[in-house]
CSV table of C-alpha atoms and ligand atoms in Angstrom, one decimal:
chain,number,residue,atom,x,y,z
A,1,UNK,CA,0.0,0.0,0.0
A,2,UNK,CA,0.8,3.7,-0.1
A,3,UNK,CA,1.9,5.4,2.7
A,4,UNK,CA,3.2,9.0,2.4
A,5,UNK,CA,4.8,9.4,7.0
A,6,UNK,CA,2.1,8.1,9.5
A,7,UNK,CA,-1.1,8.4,6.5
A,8,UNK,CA,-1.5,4.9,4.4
A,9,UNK,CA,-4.0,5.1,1.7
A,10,UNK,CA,-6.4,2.9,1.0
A,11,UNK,CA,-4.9,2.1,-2.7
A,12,UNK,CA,-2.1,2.7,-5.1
A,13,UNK,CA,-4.2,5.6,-6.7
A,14,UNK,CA,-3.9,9.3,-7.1
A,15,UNK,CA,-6.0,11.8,-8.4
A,16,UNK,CA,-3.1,14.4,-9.5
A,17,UNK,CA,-3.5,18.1,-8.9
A,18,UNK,CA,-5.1,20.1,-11.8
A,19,UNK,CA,-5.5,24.0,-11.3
A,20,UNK,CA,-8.7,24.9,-12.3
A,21,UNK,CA,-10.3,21.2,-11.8
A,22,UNK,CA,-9.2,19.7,-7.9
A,23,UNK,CA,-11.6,21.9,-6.1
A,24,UNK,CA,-13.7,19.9,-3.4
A,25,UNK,CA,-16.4,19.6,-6.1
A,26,UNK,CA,-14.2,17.1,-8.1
A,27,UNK,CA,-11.9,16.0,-5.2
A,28,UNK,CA,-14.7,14.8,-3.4
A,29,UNK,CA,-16.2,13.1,-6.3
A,30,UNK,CA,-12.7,11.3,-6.8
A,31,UNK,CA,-12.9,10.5,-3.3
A,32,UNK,CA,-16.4,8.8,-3.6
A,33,UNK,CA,-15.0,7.1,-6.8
A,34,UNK,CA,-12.3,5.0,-4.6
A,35,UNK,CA,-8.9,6.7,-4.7
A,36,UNK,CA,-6.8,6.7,-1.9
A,37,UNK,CA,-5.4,10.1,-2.1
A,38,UNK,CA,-6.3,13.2,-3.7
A,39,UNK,CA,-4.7,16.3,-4.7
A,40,UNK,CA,-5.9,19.8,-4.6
A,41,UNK,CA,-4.7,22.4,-7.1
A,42,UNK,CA,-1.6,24.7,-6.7
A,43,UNK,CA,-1.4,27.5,-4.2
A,44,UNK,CA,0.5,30.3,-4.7
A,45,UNK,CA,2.7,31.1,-0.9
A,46,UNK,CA,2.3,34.4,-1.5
A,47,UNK,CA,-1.5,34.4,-2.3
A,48,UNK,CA,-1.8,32.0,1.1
A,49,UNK,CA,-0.2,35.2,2.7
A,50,UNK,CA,-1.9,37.6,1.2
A,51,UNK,CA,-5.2,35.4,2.7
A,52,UNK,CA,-7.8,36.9,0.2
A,53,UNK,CA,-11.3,35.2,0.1
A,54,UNK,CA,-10.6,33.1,-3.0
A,55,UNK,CA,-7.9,31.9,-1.7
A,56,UNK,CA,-9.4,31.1,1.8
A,57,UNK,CA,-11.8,29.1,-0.1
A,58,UNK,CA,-8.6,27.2,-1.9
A,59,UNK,CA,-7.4,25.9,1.2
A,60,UNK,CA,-10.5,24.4,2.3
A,61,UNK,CA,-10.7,20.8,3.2
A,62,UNK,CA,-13.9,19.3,3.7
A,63,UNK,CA,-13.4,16.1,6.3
A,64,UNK,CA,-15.1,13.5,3.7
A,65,UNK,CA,-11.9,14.6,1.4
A,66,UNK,CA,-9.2,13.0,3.4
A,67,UNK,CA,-6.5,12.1,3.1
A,68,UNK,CA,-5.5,14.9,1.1
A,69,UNK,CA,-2.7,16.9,-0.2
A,70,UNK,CA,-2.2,20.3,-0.7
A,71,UNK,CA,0.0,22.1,-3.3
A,72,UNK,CA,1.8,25.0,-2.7
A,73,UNK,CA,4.1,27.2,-5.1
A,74,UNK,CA,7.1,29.7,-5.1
A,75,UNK,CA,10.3,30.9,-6.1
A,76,UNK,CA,11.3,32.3,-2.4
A,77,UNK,CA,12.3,30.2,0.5
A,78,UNK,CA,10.9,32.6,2.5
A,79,UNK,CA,7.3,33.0,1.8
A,80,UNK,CA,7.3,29.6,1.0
A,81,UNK,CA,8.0,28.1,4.6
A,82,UNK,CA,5.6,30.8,6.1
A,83,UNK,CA,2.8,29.6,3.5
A,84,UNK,CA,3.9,26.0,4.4
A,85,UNK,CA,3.4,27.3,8.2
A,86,UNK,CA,0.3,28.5,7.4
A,87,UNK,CA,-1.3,24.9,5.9
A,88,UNK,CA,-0.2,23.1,8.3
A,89,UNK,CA,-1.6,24.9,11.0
A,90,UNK,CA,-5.0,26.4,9.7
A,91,UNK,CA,-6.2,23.7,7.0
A,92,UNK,CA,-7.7,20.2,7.6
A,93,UNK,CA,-5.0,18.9,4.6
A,94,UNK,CA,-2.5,15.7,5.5
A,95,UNK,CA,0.3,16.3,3.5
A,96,UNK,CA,1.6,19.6,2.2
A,97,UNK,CA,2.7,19.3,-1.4
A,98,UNK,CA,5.5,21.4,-2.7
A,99,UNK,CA,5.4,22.0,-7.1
A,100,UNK,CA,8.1,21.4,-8.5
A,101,UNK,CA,6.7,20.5,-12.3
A,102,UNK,CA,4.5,23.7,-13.2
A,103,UNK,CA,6.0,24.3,-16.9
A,104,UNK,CA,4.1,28.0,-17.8
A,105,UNK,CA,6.1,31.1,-18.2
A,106,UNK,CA,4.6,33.2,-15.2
A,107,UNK,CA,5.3,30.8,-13.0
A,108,UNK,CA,9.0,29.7,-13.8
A,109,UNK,CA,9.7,33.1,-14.5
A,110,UNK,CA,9.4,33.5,-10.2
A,111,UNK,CA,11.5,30.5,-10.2
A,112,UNK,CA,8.9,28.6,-9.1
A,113,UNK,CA,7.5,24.9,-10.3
A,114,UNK,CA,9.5,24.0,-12.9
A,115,UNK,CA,12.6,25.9,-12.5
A,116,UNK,CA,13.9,24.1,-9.4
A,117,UNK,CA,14.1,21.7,-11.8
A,118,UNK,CA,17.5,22.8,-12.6
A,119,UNK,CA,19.1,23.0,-8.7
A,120,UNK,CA,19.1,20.0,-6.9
A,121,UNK,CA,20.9,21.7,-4.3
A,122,UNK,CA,18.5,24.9,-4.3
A,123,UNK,CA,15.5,21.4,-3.9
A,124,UNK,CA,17.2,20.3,-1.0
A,125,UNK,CA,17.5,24.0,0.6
A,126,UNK,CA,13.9,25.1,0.3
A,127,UNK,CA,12.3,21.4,0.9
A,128,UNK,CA,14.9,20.6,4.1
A,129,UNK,CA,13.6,24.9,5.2
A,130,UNK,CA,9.9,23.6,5.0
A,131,UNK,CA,10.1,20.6,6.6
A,132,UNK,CA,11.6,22.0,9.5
A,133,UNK,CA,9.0,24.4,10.5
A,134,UNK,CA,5.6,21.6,9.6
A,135,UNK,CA,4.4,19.1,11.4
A,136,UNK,CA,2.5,17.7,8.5
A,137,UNK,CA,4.5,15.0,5.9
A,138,UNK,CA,6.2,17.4,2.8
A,139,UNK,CA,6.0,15.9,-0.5
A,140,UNK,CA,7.6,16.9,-4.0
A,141,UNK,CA,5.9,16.6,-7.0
A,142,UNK,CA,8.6,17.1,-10.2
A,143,UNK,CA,8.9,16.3,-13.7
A,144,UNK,CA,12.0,14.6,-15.0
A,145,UNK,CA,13.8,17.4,-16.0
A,146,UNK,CA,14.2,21.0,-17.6
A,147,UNK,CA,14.6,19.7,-21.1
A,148,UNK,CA,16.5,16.5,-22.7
A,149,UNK,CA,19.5,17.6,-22.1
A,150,UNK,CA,19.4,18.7,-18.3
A,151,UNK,CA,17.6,15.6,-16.6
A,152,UNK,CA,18.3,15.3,-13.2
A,153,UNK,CA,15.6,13.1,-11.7
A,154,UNK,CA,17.6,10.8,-9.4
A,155,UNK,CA,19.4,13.8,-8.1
A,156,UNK,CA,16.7,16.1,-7.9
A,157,UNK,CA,14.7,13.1,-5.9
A,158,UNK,CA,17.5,12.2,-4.0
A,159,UNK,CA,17.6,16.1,-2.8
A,160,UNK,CA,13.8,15.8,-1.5
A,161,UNK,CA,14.6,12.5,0.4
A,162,UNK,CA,17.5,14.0,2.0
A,163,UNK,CA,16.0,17.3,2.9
A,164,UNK,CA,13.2,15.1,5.2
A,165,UNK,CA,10.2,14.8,2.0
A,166,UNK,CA,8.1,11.8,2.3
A,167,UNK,CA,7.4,11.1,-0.8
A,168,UNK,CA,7.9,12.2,-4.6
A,169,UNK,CA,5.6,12.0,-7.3
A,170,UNK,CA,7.1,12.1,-10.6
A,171,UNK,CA,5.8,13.4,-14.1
A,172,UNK,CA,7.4,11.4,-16.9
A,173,UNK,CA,8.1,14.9,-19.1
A,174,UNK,CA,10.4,17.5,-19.1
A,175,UNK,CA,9.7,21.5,-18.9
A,176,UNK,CA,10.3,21.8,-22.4
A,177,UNK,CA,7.7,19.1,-23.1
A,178,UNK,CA,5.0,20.7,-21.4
A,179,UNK,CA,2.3,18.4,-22.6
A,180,UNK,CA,3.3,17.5,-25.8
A,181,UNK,CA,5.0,14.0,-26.7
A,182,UNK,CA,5.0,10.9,-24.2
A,183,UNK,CA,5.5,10.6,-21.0
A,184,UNK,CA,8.9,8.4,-20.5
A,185,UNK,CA,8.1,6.0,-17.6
A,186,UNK,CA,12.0,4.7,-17.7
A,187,UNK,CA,12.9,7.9,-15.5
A,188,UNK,CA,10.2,7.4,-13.0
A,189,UNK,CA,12.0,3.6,-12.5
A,190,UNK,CA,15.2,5.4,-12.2
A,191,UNK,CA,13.9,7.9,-9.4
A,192,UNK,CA,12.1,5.1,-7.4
A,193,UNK,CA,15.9,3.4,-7.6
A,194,UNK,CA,17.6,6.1,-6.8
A,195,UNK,CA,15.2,6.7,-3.1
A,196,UNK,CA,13.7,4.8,-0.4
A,197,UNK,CA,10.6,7.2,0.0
A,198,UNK,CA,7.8,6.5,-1.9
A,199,UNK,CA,8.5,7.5,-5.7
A,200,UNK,CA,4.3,7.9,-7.1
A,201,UNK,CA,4.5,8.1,-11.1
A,202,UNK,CA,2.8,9.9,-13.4
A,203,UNK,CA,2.0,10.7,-17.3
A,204,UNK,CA,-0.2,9.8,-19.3
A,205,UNK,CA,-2.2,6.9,-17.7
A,206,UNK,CA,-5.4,6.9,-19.4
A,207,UNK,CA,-6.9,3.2,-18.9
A,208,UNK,CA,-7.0,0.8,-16.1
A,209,UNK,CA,-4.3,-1.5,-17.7
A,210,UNK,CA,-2.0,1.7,-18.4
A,211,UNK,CA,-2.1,2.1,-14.6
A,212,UNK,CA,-1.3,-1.6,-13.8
A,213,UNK,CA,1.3,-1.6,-16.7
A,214,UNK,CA,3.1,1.4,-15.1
A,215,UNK,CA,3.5,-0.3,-11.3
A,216,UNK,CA,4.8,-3.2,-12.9
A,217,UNK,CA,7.4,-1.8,-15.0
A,218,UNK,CA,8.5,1.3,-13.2
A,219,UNK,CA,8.1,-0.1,-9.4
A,220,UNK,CA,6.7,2.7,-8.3
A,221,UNK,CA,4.4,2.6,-4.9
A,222,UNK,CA,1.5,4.8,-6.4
A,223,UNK,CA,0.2,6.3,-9.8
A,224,UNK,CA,-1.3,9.2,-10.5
A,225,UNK,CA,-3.6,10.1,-12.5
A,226,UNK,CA,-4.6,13.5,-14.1
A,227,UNK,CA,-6.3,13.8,-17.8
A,228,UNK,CA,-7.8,10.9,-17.8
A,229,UNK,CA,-10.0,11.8,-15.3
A,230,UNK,CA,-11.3,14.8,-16.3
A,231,UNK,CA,-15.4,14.2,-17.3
A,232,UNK,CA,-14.4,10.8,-16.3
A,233,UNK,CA,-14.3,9.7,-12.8
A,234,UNK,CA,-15.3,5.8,-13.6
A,235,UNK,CA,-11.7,5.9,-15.1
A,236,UNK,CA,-10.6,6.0,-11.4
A,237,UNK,CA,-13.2,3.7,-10.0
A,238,UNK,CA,-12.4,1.4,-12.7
A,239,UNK,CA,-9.0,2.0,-12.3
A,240,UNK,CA,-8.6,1.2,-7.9
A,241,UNK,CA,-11.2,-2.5,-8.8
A,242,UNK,CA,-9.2,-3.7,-11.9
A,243,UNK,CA,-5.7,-3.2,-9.6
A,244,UNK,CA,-7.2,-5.0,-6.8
A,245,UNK,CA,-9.5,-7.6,-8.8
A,246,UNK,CA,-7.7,-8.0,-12.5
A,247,UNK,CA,-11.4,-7.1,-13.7
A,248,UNK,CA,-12.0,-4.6,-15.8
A,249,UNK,CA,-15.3,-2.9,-15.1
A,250,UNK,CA,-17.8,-1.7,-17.8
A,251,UNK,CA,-17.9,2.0,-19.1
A,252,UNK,CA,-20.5,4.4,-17.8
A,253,UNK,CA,-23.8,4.5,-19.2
A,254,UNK,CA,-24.6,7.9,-20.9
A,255,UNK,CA,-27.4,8.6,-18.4
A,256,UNK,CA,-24.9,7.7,-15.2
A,257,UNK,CA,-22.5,10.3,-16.6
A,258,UNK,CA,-25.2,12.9,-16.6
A,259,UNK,CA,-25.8,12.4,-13.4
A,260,UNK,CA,-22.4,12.7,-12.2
A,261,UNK,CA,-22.0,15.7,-14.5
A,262,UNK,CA,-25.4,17.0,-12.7
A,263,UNK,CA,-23.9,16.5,-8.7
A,264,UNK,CA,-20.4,18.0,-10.1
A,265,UNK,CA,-22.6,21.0,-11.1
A,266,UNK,CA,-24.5,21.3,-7.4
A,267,UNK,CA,-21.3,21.0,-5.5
A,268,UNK,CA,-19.9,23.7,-7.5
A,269,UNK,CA,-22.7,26.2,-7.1
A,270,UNK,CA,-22.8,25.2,-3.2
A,271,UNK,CA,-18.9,26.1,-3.3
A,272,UNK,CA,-19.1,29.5,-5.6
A,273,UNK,CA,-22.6,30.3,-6.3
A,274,UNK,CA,-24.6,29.4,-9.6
A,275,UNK,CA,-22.9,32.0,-12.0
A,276,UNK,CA,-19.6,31.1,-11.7
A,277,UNK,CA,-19.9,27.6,-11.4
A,278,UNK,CA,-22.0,27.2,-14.5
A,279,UNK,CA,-19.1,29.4,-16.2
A,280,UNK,CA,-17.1,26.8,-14.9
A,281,UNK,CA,-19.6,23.8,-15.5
A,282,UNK,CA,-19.1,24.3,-19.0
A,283,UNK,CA,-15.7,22.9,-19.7
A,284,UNK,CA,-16.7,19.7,-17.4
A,285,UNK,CA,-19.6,19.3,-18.9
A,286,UNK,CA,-17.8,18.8,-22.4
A,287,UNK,CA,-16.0,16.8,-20.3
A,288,UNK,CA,-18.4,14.2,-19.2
A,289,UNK,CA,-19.9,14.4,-22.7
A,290,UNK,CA,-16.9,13.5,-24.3
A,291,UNK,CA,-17.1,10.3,-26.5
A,292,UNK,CA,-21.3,10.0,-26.4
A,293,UNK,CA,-22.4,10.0,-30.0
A,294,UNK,CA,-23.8,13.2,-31.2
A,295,UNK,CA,-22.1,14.8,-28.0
A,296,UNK,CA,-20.0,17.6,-30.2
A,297,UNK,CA,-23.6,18.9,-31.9
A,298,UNK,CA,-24.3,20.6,-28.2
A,299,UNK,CA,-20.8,21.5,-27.3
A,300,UNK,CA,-21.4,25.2,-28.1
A,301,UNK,CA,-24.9,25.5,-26.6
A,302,UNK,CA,-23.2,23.9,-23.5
A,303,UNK,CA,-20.5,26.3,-23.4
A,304,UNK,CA,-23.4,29.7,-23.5
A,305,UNK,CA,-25.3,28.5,-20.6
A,306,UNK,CA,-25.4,31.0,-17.6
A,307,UNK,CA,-28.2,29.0,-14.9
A,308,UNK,CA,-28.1,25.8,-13.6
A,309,UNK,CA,-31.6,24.9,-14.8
A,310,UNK,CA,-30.4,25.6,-18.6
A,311,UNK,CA,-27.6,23.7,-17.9
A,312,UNK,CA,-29.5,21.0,-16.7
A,313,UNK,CA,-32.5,20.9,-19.3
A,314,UNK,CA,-29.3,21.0,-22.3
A,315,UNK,CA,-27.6,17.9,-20.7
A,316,UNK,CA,-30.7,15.8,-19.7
A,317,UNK,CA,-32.5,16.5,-23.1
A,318,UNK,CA,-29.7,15.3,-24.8
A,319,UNK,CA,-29.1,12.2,-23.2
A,320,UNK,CA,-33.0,11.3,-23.2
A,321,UNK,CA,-32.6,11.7,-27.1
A,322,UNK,CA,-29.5,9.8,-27.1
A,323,UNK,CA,-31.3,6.6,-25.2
A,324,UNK,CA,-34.3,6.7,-27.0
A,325,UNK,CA,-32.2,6.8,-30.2
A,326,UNK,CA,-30.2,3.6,-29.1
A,327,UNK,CA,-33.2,2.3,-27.0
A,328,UNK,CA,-34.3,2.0,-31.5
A,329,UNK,CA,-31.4,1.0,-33.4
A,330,UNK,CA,-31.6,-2.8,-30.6
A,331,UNK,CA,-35.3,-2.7,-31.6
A,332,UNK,CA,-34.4,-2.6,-35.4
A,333,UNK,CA,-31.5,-4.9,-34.4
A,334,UNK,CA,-33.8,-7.5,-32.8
A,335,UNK,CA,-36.2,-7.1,-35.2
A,336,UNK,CA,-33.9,-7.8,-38.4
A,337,UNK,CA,-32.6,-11.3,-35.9
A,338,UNK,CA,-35.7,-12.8,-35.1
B,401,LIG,C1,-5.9,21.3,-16.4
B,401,LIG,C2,-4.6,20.8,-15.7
B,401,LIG,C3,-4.2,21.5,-14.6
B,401,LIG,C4,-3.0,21.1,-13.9
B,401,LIG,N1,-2.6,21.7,-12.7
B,401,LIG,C5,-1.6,21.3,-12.0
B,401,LIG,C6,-1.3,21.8,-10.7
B,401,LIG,O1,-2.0,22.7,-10.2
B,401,LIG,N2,-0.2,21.3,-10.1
B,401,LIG,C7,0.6,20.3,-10.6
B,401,LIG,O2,1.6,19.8,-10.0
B,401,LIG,N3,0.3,19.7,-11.8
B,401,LIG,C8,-0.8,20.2,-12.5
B,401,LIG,N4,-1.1,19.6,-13.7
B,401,LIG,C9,-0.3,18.5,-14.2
B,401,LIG,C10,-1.0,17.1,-13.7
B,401,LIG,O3,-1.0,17.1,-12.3
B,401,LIG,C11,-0.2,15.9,-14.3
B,401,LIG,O4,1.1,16.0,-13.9
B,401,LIG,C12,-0.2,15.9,-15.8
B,401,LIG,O5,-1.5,16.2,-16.3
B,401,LIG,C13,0.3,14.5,-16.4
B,401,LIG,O6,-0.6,13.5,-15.9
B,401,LIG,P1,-1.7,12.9,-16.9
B,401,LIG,O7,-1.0,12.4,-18.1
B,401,LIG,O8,-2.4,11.8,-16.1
B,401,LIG,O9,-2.7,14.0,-17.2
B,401,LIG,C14,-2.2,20.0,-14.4
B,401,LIG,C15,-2.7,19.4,-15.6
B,401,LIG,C16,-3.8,19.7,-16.2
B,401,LIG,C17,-4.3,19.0,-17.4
């Protein structure tokens, strides 16, 4: 099993941080679709200190969540630890999660995410600075390296296991990549040699037997998954049963992914009111629709709807159609056998 210090999961899987996405609407979804541990989108230290509402509202962790891990961001040792301070005393999360992957301009630029990427020295400064002033386990979450040609993943892990972190979770991409080409599993295998904390991998797991495939050949102690998720919960639920039972559970029916899509919505406007979280709605919406036949002919009406109700009435009318359509073509089916 997975255990990051003192908190064991239940399984092997992860539900990685995605900005935007890994709010407790989703997280707790996740949570109710098996995985052992999920992970909350990036925090900026300096917004944590700043303490404005939004982010208030970033660092909250409701109790059904847990365990959970929460990401923070920054270029300065400084405001970093302080932030860290600050999570580990005032939110409900387990494990304080330091980025160390982010790959966008504005955020490498503050020598955050990414950047580190380059230091392993500068890794083992600000994590060993962090963990001395938290009580809660510190984890690292990296990519491989900058670009092909500077890829110091055993070193850089080494640097969080010698600085006191927990446990490393490891994108199979460099900084250059951003999300472009493959994820190369071969260096998550080298940073789970290299350490005796628990290396998690990541990169482009997008089925149940991708997710199997990558313990087996990489040794790592957890996977992550991110993409593949998004609209698609099952993937994790199918995902945790076909690790522990070597069964690989059917796919959704369209109706059962409306429903999801439908509580995801309800949660949302419960966390940020109904007109921002139908805003936001939209892109998980195309989400959940995503592979349905016909789903792309109400992609743009989805993506104009301000009210929960319109929201609603576009995604359940389309999926009655959708039934009744294929409730038909078995009738002609069975028709045209008998
Ligand atoms: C929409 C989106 C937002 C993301 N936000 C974060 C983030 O806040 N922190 C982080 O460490 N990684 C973030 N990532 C990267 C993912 O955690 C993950 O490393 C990456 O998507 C590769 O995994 P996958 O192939 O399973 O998607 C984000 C990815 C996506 C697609």
């Amino acid at each position: 099993m997975l255990k990051i210090g003192d908190i064991e999961m239940k399984n092997r899987v992860v539900l990685a941080p995605m900005a935007g996405v890994c709010n407790p609407a989703f997280r707790l979804i996740a949570k109710e679709f098996g995985v052992g541990l999920v992970c909350a989108e990036m925090v900026s230290d300096k917004a944590i200190l700043h303490g404005n509402k939004r982010t208030q509202e970033m660092l909250y962790v409701d109790e059904r969540e847990k365990p959970l891990s929460l990401q923070i961001f920054g270029g300065d040792k400084e405001t970093l630890v302080e932030a860290a301070r600050v999570v580990d005393e005032q939110t409900n999360a387990d494990i304080i999660d330091i980025n160390m992957g982010c790959p966008v301009p504005k955020v490498v630029k503050c020598d955050a995410g990414a950047r580190w990427l380059l230091e392993p020295k500068k890794i083992e400064e600000m994590v060993s600075a962090v963990v001395k002033v938290v009580k809660k386990p510190v984890t690292v979450k990296m990519r491989i390296g900058w670009d092909e040609d500077h890829i110091y993943v055993e070193d850089n892990a080494k640097a969080v296991e010698s600085a006191g972190g927990k446990a490393v979770a490891v994108h199979g991409r460099t900084r250059q990549q951003m999300y472009r080409g493959h994820a190369n599993w071969e260096y998550i295998r080298l940073a789970k040699q290299a350490v005796s904390i628990p290396v998690i991998g990541n990169g482009d797991v997008f089925t149940p037997e991708d997710a199997k495939r990558m313990l087996e050949t990489t040794g790592c102690d957890g996977v992550m998954i991110g993409r593949a998720a998004l609209g698609n919960p099952w993937m994790l639920y199918r995902t945790v049963h076909y690790l522990e039972h070597g069964e690989l559970l059917p796919e959704p029916s369209p109706s059962e992914k409306i429903r999801i899509a439908l509580l995801h919505m309800d949660r949302l406007i419960n966390l940020r009111g109904e007109r921002i979280a139908v805003r936001e709605m939209r892109k998980h919406a195309t989400w959940y629709l995503k592979g349905l036949p016909g789903a792309s002919k109400i992609k743009d009406v989805v993506t104009q709807q301000e009210t929960r109700d319109g929201m609603a009435e576009v995604l359940l009318t389309f999926v009655r159609e959708l039934e009744r359509e294929q409730a038909a073509e078995q009738a002609n089916l069975q028709q045209e056998t008998a």
